[in-house]
């Protein structure tokens, strides 16, 4: 959600590139935009606008004139006409919005890193990015970058990495063992038939302690009886996974944990 800081200068902060695009893309074309604030400026008042673009380490300074104010505090709606500022032009904002929309912002980051230091290791370059920018990169990262991003602790990075069309089966096999996977990650993996038809992916998922019990049934059902017995009898798997393995074995006529097998 965007954050508006009111003062003589109105500061616009955004949580993500998509949020910034959604709020300001039309403003570049129409030169008007809307926001809510508890301290609205007066009608026809001109204020400096400071637009923060943390993904580029950049700030854009424009101006805005209040054309309409709807309602009163604590959430008055303010309509402003966007104007060139003393420092920057609206065209610059348009360029930034375009880069955020197309993902070209990532190429800017790569180019700036390369020019600042020809020997800068990829891992150092990626770790210097914000978590949002790392997530954006993950969706189109090359093999070297994916190897680094696969170790990222931010769940959003893993989510976008799983959306990368170039992600190999071998990389997925490594990813499914991650302990920071959540239900959304498991659902993405389960929807991919190529991944779920791979026995190693299924076996690794089965041993991941974060796998929800309600998803374990679909993961374990195709597995071999010896594998299920090893899961059901192992104390290194979760109680939920052992229960599911035991239920599937029972449907095959096999009772475990000291019970009669037949």
Short mmCIF file of C-alpha atoms in Angstrom, two decimals:
data_model
loop_
_atom_site.label_atom_id
_atom_site.label_comp_id
_atom_site.label_asym_id
_atom_site.label_seq_id
_atom_site.Cartn_x
_atom_site.Cartn_y
_atom_site.Cartn_z
CA UNK A 1 0.00 0.00 0.00
CA UNK A 2 1.39 3.42 -0.91
CA UNK A 3 2.41 5.79 1.85
CA UNK A 4 1.91 9.54 1.42
CA UNK A 5 3.96 11.85 3.65
CA UNK A 6 2.47 15.34 3.75
CA UNK A 7 4.59 18.42 4.27
CA UNK A 8 5.65 21.35 2.15
CA UNK A 9 6.94 18.56 -0.05
CA UNK A 10 4.54 15.66 -0.65
CA UNK A 11 6.50 12.39 -0.58
CA UNK A 12 5.17 9.30 -2.35
CA UNK A 13 6.43 5.92 -1.13
CA UNK A 14 5.45 2.60 -2.72
CA UNK A 15 5.81 -0.95 -1.45
CA UNK A 16 6.40 -2.49 -4.85
CA UNK A 17 7.03 -1.54 -8.49
CA UNK A 18 3.55 -2.82 -9.41
CA UNK A 19 1.97 -0.51 -6.86
CA UNK A 20 3.85 2.47 -8.24
CA UNK A 21 2.85 1.62 -11.81
CA UNK A 22 -0.80 1.21 -10.80
CA UNK A 23 -0.88 4.62 -9.09
CA UNK A 24 1.16 6.73 -11.49
CA UNK A 25 1.04 5.15 -14.97
CA UNK A 26 -2.16 6.99 -15.92
CA UNK A 27 -0.82 10.18 -14.36
CA UNK A 28 1.99 10.24 -16.91
CA UNK A 29 -0.61 10.25 -19.71
CA UNK A 30 -3.39 12.38 -18.18
CA UNK A 31 -1.18 14.56 -15.96
CA UNK A 32 -3.65 14.01 -13.09
CA UNK A 33 -3.62 11.64 -10.14
CA UNK A 34 -5.54 11.00 -6.92
CA UNK A 35 -4.61 10.14 -3.33
CA UNK A 36 -6.15 10.23 0.13
CA UNK A 37 -4.66 12.08 3.09
CA UNK A 38 -5.62 13.30 6.53
CA UNK A 39 -4.03 16.70 5.82
CA UNK A 40 -5.11 17.79 2.32
CA UNK A 41 -3.53 20.85 0.68
CA UNK A 42 -5.76 23.77 -0.28
CA UNK A 43 -7.44 24.11 -3.64
CA UNK A 44 -5.10 25.50 -6.35
CA UNK A 45 -2.11 25.11 -4.04
CA UNK A 46 1.11 23.99 -5.74
CA UNK A 47 3.34 21.54 -3.88
CA UNK A 48 6.59 19.84 -4.72
CA UNK A 49 6.22 16.07 -5.22
CA UNK A 50 9.03 13.75 -4.22
CA UNK A 51 8.54 10.31 -5.75
CA UNK A 52 10.78 7.65 -4.23
CA UNK A 53 12.01 4.88 -6.55
CA UNK A 54 14.05 2.66 -4.16
CA UNK A 55 14.53 -0.11 -6.77
CA UNK A 56 16.73 2.30 -8.75
CA UNK A 57 18.07 4.22 -5.76
CA UNK A 58 16.43 7.26 -7.32
CA UNK A 59 14.11 10.14 -6.44
CA UNK A 60 12.01 12.15 -8.91
CA UNK A 61 11.07 15.72 -8.00
CA UNK A 62 8.05 17.14 -9.79
CA UNK A 63 5.27 19.60 -8.92
CA UNK A 64 1.55 19.19 -8.49
CA UNK A 65 -1.38 21.62 -8.35
CA UNK A 66 -4.49 20.77 -6.33
CA UNK A 67 -7.51 20.79 -8.63
CA UNK A 68 -10.12 19.25 -6.33
CA UNK A 69 -10.51 18.10 -2.73
CA UNK A 70 -13.26 15.65 -1.82
CA UNK A 71 -14.45 15.13 1.75
CA UNK A 72 -12.66 16.02 4.95
CA UNK A 73 -10.17 14.50 7.36
CA UNK A 74 -9.24 11.82 8.21
CA UNK A 75 -9.34 10.63 4.61
CA UNK A 76 -9.92 13.48 2.18
CA UNK A 77 -9.48 12.69 -1.51
CA UNK A 78 -7.08 14.99 -3.35
CA UNK A 79 -6.93 15.41 -7.13
CA UNK A 80 -3.71 16.96 -8.43
CA UNK A 81 -2.43 18.00 -11.83
CA UNK A 82 1.10 16.73 -12.40
CA UNK A 83 3.62 19.32 -13.61
CA UNK A 84 7.29 19.41 -14.49
CA UNK A 85 9.33 20.31 -11.45
CA UNK A 86 12.39 22.47 -10.95
CA UNK A 87 14.54 19.34 -10.88
CA UNK A 88 12.91 16.72 -13.11
CA UNK A 89 10.43 16.34 -15.97
CA UNK A 90 7.30 14.22 -16.21
CA UNK A 91 9.00 12.44 -19.11
CA UNK A 92 11.53 11.03 -16.61
CA UNK A 93 8.70 9.51 -14.58
CA UNK A 94 7.35 8.03 -17.80
CA UNK A 95 10.70 6.40 -18.51
CA UNK A 96 10.85 4.89 -15.01
CA UNK A 97 7.27 3.59 -15.25
CA UNK A 98 8.15 2.00 -18.59
CA UNK A 99 11.17 0.26 -17.11
CA UNK A 100 9.13 -1.06 -14.20
CA UNK A 101 6.46 -2.37 -16.56
CA UNK A 102 8.83 -4.17 -18.92
CA UNK A 103 11.42 -5.34 -16.42
CA UNK A 104 14.12 -3.24 -18.10
CA UNK A 105 14.91 -1.93 -14.62
CA UNK A 106 16.79 -5.20 -14.08
CA UNK A 107 19.04 -4.54 -17.05
CA UNK A 108 19.76 -1.07 -15.66
CA UNK A 109 20.80 -2.66 -12.39
CA UNK A 110 23.02 -5.18 -14.16
CA UNK A 111 24.61 -2.49 -16.33
CA UNK A 112 25.24 -0.10 -13.45
CA UNK A 113 26.79 -2.90 -11.38
CA UNK A 114 29.05 -3.91 -14.26
CA UNK A 115 30.19 -0.35 -14.93
CA UNK A 116 30.87 0.40 -11.27
CA UNK A 117 33.13 -2.63 -10.94
CA UNK A 118 34.06 -5.01 -13.70
CA UNK A 119 35.06 -7.64 -11.13
CA UNK A 120 31.93 -7.35 -8.95
CA UNK A 121 30.79 -10.95 -8.26
CA UNK A 122 27.19 -11.76 -9.24
CA UNK A 123 26.34 -12.76 -5.67
CA UNK A 124 27.52 -9.41 -4.32
CA UNK A 125 25.51 -7.58 -6.98
CA UNK A 126 22.35 -9.55 -6.20
CA UNK A 127 22.70 -9.26 -2.43
CA UNK A 128 22.94 -5.48 -2.82
CA UNK A 129 19.48 -5.40 -4.44
CA UNK A 130 16.31 -4.78 -2.46
CA UNK A 131 14.16 -7.86 -1.81
CA UNK A 132 11.59 -6.57 -4.32
CA UNK A 133 14.21 -6.23 -7.03
CA UNK A 134 15.61 -9.69 -6.26
CA UNK A 135 12.10 -11.11 -6.68
CA UNK A 136 11.72 -9.32 -10.03
CA UNK A 137 15.07 -10.68 -11.14
CA UNK A 138 14.15 -14.22 -10.09
CA UNK A 139 11.37 -14.37 -12.70
CA UNK A 140 13.86 -13.95 -15.57
CA UNK A 141 17.22 -14.82 -13.99
CA UNK A 142 19.90 -16.70 -15.90
CA UNK A 143 21.36 -20.00 -14.55
CA UNK A 144 24.13 -18.29 -12.56
CA UNK A 145 21.69 -15.85 -10.99
CA UNK A 146 19.16 -18.60 -10.25
CA UNK A 147 21.80 -20.55 -8.35
CA UNK A 148 22.30 -17.56 -6.06
CA UNK A 149 18.62 -16.66 -5.75
CA UNK A 150 17.69 -20.24 -4.86
CA UNK A 151 19.43 -19.68 -1.51
CA UNK A 152 17.51 -16.47 -0.80
CA UNK A 153 15.62 -16.40 2.50
CA UNK A 154 12.80 -14.20 1.15
CA UNK A 155 9.78 -16.39 0.22
CA UNK A 156 8.83 -13.91 -2.53
CA UNK A 157 12.11 -14.63 -4.31
CA UNK A 158 11.36 -18.36 -4.30
CA UNK A 159 7.83 -17.67 -5.58
CA UNK A 160 9.11 -15.71 -8.58
CA UNK A 161 11.91 -18.22 -9.15
CA UNK A 162 9.26 -20.95 -9.52
CA UNK A 163 7.64 -18.76 -12.20
CA UNK A 164 10.86 -18.55 -14.21
CA UNK A 165 10.18 -20.40 -17.50
CA UNK A 166 13.84 -21.42 -17.76
CA UNK A 167 13.91 -23.18 -14.37
CA UNK A 168 15.27 -26.68 -14.90
CA UNK A 169 14.00 -29.88 -13.32
CA UNK A 170 17.31 -30.28 -11.49
CA UNK A 171 16.87 -26.82 -9.97
CA UNK A 172 13.34 -27.70 -8.88
CA UNK A 173 14.66 -30.85 -7.20
CA UNK A 174 16.93 -28.66 -5.09
CA UNK A 175 14.30 -26.00 -4.40
CA UNK A 176 11.69 -28.41 -3.03
CA UNK A 177 13.96 -29.24 -0.09
CA UNK A 178 13.97 -25.64 1.11
CA UNK A 179 12.62 -25.18 4.63
CA UNK A 180 11.22 -21.73 3.90
CA UNK A 181 8.67 -23.03 1.40
CA UNK A 182 5.08 -22.18 2.28
CA UNK A 183 1.68 -23.43 1.14
CA UNK A 184 1.66 -21.18 -1.93
CA UNK A 185 5.01 -22.56 -3.09
CA UNK A 186 3.83 -26.15 -2.67
CA UNK A 187 0.66 -25.35 -4.63
CA UNK A 188 2.71 -23.90 -7.51
CA UNK A 189 4.88 -27.01 -7.61
CA UNK A 190 1.88 -29.34 -7.45
CA UNK A 191 0.28 -27.62 -10.46
CA UNK A 192 3.23 -28.42 -12.70
CA UNK A 193 2.76 -31.93 -14.15
CA UNK A 194 6.37 -32.22 -15.33
CA UNK A 195 7.70 -31.60 -11.84
CA UNK A 196 5.12 -33.79 -10.12
CA UNK A 197 5.81 -36.70 -12.46
CA UNK A 198 9.41 -36.71 -11.27
CA UNK A 199 9.98 -39.25 -8.51
CA UNK A 200 12.85 -37.30 -6.94
CA UNK A 201 10.71 -34.16 -6.68
CA UNK A 202 7.95 -36.15 -4.99
CA UNK A 203 10.37 -37.91 -2.65
CA UNK A 204 11.99 -34.63 -1.60
CA UNK A 205 8.60 -32.98 -1.12
CA UNK A 206 7.51 -35.90 1.05
CA UNK A 207 10.49 -35.38 3.35
CA UNK A 208 10.03 -31.60 3.58
CA UNK A 209 8.64 -30.93 7.08
CA UNK A 210 6.78 -27.86 5.79
CA UNK A 211 4.57 -29.87 3.41
CA UNK A 212 0.94 -29.41 4.57
CA UNK A 213 -0.84 -32.64 5.48
CA UNK A 214 -3.75 -31.94 3.13
CA UNK A 215 -1.27 -31.76 0.20
CA UNK A 216 0.74 -34.78 1.29
CA UNK A 217 -1.95 -37.18 0.07
CA UNK A 218 -1.51 -36.11 -3.57
CA UNK A 219 2.28 -36.18 -3.26
CA UNK A 220 2.52 -39.62 -1.62
CA UNK A 221 -0.24 -41.61 -3.34
CA UNK A 222 1.82 -42.46 -6.49
CA UNK A 223 4.89 -43.45 -4.45
CA UNK A 224 6.08 -47.04 -4.11
CA UNK A 225 5.10 -49.17 -1.14
CA UNK A 226 8.70 -49.56 0.14
CA UNK A 227 9.15 -45.80 0.05
CA UNK A 228 5.89 -45.22 1.92
CA UNK A 229 6.89 -47.79 4.56
CA UNK A 230 10.19 -46.01 5.07
CA UNK A 231 8.34 -42.73 5.57
CA UNK A 232 5.72 -44.18 7.88
CA UNK A 233 8.35 -45.81 10.09
CA UNK A 234 10.89 -42.97 10.11
CA UNK A 235 11.13 -40.52 13.00
CA UNK A 236 12.85 -38.07 10.66
CA UNK A 237 9.55 -37.28 8.94
CA UNK A 238 6.71 -35.30 10.47
CA UNK A 239 3.83 -36.96 12.27
CA UNK A 240 1.48 -35.65 9.59
CA UNK A 241 3.49 -37.25 6.79
CA UNK A 242 3.68 -40.54 8.71
CA UNK A 243 -0.09 -40.50 9.15
CA UNK A 244 -0.69 -39.95 5.45
CA UNK A 245 1.80 -42.65 4.48
CA UNK A 246 0.12 -45.03 6.91
CA UNK A 247 -3.34 -44.34 5.53
CA UNK A 248 -2.19 -44.97 1.95
CA UNK A 249 -0.49 -48.22 3.00
CA UNK A 250 -3.69 -49.37 4.68
CA UNK A 251 -5.56 -48.93 1.39
CA UNK A 252 -2.96 -51.33 -0.07
CA UNK A 253 -3.61 -53.88 2.66
CA UNK A 254 -0.48 -53.12 4.67
CA UNK A 255 -0.50 -52.27 8.37
CA UNK A 256 2.63 -50.80 9.92
CA UNK A 257 3.98 -49.84 13.35
CA UNK A 258 3.92 -53.32 14.82
CA UNK A 259 0.56 -54.22 13.33
CA UNK A 260 -0.05 -57.32 11.25
CA UNK A 261 0.90 -56.98 7.56
CA UNK A 262 -1.07 -58.81 4.93
#
